[in-house]
Short mmCIF file of the C-alpha atoms (twelve columns), coordinates in Angstrom:
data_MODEL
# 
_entry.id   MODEL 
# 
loop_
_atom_site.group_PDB 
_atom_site.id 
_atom_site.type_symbol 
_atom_site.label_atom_id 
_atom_site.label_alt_id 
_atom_site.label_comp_id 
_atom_site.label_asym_id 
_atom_site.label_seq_id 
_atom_site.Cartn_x 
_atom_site.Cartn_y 
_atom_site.Cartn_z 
_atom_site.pdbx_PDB_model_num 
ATOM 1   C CA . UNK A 1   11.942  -15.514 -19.526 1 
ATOM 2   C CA . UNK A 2   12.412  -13.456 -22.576 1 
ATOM 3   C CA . UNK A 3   10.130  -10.515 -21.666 1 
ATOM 4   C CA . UNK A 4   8.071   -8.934  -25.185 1 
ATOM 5   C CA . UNK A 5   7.686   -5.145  -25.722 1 
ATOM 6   C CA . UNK A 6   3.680   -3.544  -26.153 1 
ATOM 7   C CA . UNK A 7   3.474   -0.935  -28.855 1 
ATOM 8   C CA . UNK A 8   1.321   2.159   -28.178 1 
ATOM 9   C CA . UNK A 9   -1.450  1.212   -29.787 1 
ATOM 10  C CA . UNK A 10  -1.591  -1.977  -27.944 1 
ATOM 11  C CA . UNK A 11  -0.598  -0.146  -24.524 1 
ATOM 12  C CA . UNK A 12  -3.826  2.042   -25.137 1 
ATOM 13  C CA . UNK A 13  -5.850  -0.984  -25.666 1 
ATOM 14  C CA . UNK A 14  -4.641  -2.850  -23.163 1 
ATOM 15  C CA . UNK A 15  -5.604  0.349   -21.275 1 
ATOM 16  C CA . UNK A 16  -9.267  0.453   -22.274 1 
ATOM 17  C CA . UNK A 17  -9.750  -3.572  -21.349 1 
ATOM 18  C CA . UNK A 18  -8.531  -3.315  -18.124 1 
ATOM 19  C CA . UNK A 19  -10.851 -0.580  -17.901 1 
ATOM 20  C CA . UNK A 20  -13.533 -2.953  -19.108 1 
ATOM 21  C CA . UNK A 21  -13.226 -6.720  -18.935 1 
ATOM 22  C CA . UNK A 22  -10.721 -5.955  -16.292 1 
ATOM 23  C CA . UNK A 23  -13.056 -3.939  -13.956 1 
ATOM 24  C CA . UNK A 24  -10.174 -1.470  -12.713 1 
ATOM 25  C CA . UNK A 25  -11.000 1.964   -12.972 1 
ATOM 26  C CA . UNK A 26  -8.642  4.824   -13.828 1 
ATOM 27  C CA . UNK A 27  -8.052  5.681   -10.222 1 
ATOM 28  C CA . UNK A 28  -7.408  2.258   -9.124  1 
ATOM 29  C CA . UNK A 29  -4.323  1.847   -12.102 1 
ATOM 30  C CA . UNK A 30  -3.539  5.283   -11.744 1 
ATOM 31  C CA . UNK A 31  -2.666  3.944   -7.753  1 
ATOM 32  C CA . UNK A 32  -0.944  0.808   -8.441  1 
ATOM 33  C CA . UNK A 33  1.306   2.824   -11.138 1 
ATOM 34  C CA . UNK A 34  1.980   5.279   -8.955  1 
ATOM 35  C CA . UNK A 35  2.929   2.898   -6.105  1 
ATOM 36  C CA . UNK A 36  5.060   1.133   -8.825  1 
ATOM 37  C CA . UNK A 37  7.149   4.222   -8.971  1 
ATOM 38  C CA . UNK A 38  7.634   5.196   -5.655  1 
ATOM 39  C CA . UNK A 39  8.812   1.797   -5.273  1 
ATOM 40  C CA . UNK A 40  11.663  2.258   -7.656  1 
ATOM 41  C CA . UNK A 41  13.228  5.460   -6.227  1 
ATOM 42  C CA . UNK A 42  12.706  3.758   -2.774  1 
ATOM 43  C CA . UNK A 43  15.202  0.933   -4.096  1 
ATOM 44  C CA . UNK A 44  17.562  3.050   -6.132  1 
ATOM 45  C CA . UNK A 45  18.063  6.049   -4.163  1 
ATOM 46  C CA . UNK A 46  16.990  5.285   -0.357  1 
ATOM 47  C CA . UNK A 47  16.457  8.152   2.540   1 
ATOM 48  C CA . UNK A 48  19.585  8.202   3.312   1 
ATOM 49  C CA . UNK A 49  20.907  9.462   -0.333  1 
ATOM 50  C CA . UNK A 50  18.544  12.283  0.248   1 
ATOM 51  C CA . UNK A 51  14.812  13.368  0.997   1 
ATOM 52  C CA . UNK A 52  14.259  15.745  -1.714  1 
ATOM 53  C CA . UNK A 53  12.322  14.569  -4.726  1 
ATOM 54  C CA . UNK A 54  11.319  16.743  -7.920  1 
ATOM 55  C CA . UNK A 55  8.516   15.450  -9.480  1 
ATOM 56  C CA . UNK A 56  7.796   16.971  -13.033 1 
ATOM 57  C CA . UNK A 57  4.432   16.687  -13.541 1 
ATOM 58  C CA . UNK A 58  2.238   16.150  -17.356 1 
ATOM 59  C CA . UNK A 59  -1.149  17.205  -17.402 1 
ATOM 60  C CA . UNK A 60  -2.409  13.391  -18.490 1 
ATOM 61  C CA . UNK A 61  -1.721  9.912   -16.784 1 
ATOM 62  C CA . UNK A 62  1.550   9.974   -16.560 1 
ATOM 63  C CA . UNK A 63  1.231   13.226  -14.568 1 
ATOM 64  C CA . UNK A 64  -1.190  11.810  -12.245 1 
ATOM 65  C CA . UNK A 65  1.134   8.409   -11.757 1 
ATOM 66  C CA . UNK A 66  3.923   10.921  -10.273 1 
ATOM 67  C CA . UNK A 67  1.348   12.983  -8.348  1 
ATOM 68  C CA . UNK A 68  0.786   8.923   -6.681  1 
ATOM 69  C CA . UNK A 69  4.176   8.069   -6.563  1 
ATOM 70  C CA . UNK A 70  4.593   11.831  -4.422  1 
ATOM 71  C CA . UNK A 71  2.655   10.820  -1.673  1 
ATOM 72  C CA . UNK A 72  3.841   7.803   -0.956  1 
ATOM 73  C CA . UNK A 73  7.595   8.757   -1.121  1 
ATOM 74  C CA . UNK A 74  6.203   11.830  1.854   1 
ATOM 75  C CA . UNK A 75  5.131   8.856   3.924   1 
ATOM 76  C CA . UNK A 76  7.986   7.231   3.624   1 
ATOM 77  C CA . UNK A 77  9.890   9.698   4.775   1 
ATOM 78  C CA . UNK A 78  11.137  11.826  1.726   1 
ATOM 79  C CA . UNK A 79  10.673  15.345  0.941   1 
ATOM 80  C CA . UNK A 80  9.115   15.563  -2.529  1 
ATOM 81  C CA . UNK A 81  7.947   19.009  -4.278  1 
ATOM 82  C CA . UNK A 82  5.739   18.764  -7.673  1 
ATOM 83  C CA . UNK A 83  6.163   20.956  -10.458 1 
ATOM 84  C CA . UNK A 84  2.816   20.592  -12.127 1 
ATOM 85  C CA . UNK A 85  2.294   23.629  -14.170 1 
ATOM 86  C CA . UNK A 86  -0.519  22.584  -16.533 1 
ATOM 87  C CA . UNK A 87  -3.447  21.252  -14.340 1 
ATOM 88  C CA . UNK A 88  -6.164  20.052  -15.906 1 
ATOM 89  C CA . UNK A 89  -10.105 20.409  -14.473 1 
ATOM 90  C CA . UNK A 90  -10.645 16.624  -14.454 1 
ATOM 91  C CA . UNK A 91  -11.764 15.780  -10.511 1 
ATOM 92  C CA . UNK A 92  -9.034  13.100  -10.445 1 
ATOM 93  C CA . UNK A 93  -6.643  15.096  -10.442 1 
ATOM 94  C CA . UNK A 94  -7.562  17.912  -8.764  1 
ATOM 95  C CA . UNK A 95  -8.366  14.860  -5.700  1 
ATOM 96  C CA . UNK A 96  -4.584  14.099  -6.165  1 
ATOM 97  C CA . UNK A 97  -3.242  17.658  -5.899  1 
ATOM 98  C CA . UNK A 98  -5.744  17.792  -2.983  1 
ATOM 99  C CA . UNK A 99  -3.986  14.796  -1.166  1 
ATOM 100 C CA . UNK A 100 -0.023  16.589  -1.349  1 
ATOM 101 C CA . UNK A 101 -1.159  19.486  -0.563  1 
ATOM 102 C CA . UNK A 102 -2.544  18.377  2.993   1 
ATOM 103 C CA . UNK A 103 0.587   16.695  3.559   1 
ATOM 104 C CA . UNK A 104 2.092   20.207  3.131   1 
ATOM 105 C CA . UNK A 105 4.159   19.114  -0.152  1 
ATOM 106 C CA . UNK A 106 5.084   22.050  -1.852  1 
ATOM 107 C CA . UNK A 107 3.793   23.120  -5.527  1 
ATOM 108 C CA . UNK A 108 6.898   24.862  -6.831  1 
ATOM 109 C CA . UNK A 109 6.723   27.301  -10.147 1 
ATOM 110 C CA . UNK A 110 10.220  27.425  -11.136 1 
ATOM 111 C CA . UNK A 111 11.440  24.047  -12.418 1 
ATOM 112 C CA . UNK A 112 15.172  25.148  -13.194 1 
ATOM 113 C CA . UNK A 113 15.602  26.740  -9.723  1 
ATOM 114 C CA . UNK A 114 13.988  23.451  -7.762  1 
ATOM 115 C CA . UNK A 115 16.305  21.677  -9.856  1 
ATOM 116 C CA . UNK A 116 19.441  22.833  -8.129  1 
ATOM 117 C CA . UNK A 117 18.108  21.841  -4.639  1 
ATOM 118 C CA . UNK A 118 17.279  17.932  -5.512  1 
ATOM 119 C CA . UNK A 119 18.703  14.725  -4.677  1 
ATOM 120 C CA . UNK A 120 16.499  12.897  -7.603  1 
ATOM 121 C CA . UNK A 121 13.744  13.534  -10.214 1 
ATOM 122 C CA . UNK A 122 10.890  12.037  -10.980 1 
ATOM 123 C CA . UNK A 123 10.102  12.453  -14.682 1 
ATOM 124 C CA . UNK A 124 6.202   11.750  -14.873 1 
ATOM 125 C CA . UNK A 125 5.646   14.491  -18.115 1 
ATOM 126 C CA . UNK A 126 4.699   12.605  -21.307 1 
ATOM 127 C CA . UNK A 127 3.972   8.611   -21.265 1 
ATOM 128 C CA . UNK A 128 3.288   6.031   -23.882 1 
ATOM 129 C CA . UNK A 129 0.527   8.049   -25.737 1 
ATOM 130 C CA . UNK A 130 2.983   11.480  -26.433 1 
ATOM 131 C CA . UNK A 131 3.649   12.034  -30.056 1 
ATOM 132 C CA . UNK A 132 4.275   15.270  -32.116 1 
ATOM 133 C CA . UNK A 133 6.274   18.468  -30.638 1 
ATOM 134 C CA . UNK A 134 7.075   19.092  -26.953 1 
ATOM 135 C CA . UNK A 135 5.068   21.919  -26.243 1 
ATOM 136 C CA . UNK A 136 5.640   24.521  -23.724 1 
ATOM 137 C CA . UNK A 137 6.917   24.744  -20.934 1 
ATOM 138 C CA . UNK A 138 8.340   21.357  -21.110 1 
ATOM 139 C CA . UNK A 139 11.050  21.721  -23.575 1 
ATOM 140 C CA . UNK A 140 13.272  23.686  -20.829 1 
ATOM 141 C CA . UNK A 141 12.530  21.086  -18.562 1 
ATOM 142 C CA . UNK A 142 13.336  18.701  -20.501 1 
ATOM 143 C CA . UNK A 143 16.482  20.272  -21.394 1 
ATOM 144 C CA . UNK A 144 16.895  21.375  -17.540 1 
ATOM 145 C CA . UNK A 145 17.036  17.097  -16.982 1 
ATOM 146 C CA . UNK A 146 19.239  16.175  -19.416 1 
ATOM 147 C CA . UNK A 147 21.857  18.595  -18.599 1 
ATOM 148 C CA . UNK A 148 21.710  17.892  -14.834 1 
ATOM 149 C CA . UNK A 149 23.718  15.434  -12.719 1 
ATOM 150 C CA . UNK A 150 20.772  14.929  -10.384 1 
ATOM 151 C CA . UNK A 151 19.945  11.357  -11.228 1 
ATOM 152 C CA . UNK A 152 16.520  10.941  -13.075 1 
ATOM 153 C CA . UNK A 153 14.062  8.036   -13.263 1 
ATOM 154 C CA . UNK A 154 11.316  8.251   -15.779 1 
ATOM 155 C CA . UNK A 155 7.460   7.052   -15.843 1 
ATOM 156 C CA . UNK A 156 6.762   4.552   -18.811 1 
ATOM 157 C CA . UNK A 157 9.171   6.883   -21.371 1 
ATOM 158 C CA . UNK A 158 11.595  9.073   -21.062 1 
ATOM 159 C CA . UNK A 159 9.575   12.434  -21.685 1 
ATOM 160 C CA . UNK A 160 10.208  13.632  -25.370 1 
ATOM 161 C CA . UNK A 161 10.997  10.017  -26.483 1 
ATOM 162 C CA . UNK A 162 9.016   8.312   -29.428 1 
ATOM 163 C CA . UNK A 163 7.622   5.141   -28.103 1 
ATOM 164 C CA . UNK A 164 8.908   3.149   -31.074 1 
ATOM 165 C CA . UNK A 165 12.002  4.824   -32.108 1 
ATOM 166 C CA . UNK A 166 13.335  6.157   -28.657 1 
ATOM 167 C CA . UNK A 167 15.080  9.656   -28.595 1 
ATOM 168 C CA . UNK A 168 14.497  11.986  -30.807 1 
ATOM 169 C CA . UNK A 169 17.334  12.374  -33.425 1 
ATOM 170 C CA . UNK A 170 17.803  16.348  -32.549 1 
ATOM 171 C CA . UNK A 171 16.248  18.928  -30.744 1 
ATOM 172 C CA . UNK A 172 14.134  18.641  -27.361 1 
ATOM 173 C CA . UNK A 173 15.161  15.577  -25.587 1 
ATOM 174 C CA . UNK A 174 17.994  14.311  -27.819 1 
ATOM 175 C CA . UNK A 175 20.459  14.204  -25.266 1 
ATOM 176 C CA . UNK A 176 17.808  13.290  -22.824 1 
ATOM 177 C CA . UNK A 177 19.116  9.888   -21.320 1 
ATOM 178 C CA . UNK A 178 17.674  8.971   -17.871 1 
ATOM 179 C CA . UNK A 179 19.311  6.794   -15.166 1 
ATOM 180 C CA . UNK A 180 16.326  4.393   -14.349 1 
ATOM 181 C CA . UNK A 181 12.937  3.919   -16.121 1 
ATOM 182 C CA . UNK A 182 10.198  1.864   -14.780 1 
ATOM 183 C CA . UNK A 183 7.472   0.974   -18.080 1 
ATOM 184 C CA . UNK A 184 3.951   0.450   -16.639 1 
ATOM 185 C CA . UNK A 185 2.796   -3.225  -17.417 1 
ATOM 186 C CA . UNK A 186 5.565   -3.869  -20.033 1 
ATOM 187 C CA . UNK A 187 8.227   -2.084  -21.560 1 
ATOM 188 C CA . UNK A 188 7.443   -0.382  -24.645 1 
ATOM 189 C CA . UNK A 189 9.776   -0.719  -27.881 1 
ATOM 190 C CA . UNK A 190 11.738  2.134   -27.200 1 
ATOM 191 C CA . UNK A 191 13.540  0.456   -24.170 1 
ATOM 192 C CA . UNK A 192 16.172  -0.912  -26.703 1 
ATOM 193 C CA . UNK A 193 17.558  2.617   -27.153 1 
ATOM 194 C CA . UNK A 194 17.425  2.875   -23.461 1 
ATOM 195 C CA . UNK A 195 20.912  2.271   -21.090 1 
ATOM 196 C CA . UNK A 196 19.931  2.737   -17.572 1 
ATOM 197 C CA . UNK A 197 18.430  0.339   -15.141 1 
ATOM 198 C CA . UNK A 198 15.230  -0.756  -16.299 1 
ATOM 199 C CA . UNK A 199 12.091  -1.792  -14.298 1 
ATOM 200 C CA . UNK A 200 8.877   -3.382  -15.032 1 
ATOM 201 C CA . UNK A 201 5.342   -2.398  -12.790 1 
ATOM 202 C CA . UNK A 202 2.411   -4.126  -13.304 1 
ATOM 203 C CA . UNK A 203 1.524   -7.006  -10.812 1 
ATOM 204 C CA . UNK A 204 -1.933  -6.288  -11.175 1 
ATOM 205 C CA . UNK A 205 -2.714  -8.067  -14.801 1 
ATOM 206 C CA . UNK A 206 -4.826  -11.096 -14.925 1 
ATOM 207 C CA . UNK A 207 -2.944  -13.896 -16.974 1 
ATOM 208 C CA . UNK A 208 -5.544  -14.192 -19.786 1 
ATOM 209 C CA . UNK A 209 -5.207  -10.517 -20.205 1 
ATOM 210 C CA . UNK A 210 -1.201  -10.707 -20.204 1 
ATOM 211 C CA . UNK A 211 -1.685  -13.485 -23.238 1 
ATOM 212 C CA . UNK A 212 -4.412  -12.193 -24.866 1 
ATOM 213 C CA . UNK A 213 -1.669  -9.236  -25.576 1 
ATOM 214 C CA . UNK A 214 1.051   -11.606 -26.054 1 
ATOM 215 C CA . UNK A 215 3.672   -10.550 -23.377 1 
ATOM 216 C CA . UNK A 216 4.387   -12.217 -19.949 1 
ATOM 217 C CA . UNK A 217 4.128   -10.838 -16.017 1 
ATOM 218 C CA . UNK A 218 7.851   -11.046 -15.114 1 
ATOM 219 C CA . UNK A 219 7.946   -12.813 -11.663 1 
ATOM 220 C CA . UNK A 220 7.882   -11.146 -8.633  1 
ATOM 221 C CA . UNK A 221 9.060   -11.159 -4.897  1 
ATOM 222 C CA . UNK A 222 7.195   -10.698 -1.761  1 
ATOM 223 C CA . UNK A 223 5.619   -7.584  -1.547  1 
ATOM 224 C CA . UNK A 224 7.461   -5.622  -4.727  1 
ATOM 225 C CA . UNK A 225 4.867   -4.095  -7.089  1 
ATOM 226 C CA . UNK A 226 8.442   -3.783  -9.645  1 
ATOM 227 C CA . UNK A 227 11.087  -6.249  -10.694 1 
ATOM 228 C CA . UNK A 228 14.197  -5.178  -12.318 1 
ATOM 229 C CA . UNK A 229 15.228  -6.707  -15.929 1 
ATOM 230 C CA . UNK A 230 17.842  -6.266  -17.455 1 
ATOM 231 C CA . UNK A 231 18.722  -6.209  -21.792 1 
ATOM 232 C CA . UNK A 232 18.958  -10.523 -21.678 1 
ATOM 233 C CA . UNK A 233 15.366  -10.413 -20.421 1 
ATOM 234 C CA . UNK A 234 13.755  -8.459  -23.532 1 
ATOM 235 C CA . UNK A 235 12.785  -10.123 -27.056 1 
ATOM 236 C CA . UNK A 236 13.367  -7.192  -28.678 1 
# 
């Protein structure tokens, strides 16, 4: 199955139906995303490769997809901390925050210092709807990423990356190249600049919804919310 990319525009509209015609709300994706993720570290770096999971946290979706994925990797058994240093007012997310926080996961302050005591990142900063300049302070954590050996696997887009044209050519993010990327319903067009190991979440979409957008809901096993594809499986 040749598996088709979704632009941004049609990832936002896809958005807004499943918000509609779909009958999910925000909070319900939001979960099912977030599960997504957690199930991807879970199968790429287990337990017993280490507890400790940095989360760097947007203040949008993305953000609130790796404030999920957080609290499911504490109950399975891994020791995440959230750097989250631009919280927005919105109830969801303040719910979200709520729910780490009495599972005693730490907020931390300084990214860079965290850094040095992880086994794995979770890059949840920017998704499909960023565009423009990297505002602070995310460029140094984006920097902080791309210069680290701590393997990193990024929500929907590598953070800094342009949905259509993948890195940016210099400055913030350039040499920003995560290990594993999971894209949220389908990959976006900027997964042909990506190398890593690539994952799609989304068993949630209706089939009529899945056509109606023109890509296909890759096939998958048991109880996975992910399936892993690799470059043979995109029509780029």
């Amino acid at each position: 199955m040749a598996l088709k990319t979704l632009s941004a525009k049609a990832a936002a509209a896809l958005d807004k139906e499943l918000m509609s015609t779909g009958a999910f709300s925000l909070d319900q994706l939001m979960e099912l995303a977030g599960l997504s993720v957690s199930q991807v570290v879970y199968r790429v770096h287990p337990v017993n490769k280490g507890r400790r999971v940095l989360v760097a946290v947007g203040p949008g979706n993305n953000g609130g997809d790796g404030l999920v994925a957080a609290r499911h990797l504490r109950h399975y058994g891994y020791q995440p901390s959230i750097y989250y240093p631009k919280r927005p007012k919105n109830g969801l997310y303040q719910r979200l925050a709520k729910q780490l926080e009495d599972l005693d996961v730490p907020f931390v302050d300084d990214f860079p210092t965290a850094l040095q005591s992880a086994d794995h990142v979770i890059d949840a900063i920017f998704g499909f709807s960023f565009s423009g300049e990297v505002r602070e302070p995310f460029p140094a954590v984006i920097h902080a990423m791309a210069e680290s050996k701590i393997p990193v696997t990024s929500v929907d887009a590598p953070s800094s990356w342009d949905i259509e044209e993948g890195p940016p050519k210099s400055g913030v993010g350039s040499n920003f190249h995560p290990d594993f990327l999971i894209s949220l319903t389908a990959p976006k067009p900027l997964i042909k600049h990506f190398k890593g190991r690539h994952f799609i979440g989304g068993r949630f979409v209706a089939p009529g919804i899945a056509k109606k957008y023109g890509f296909d809901v890759p096939a998958y096993e048991g109880v996975d919310q992910i399936v892993e594809v690799g470059p043979e499986e995109l029509k780029l």
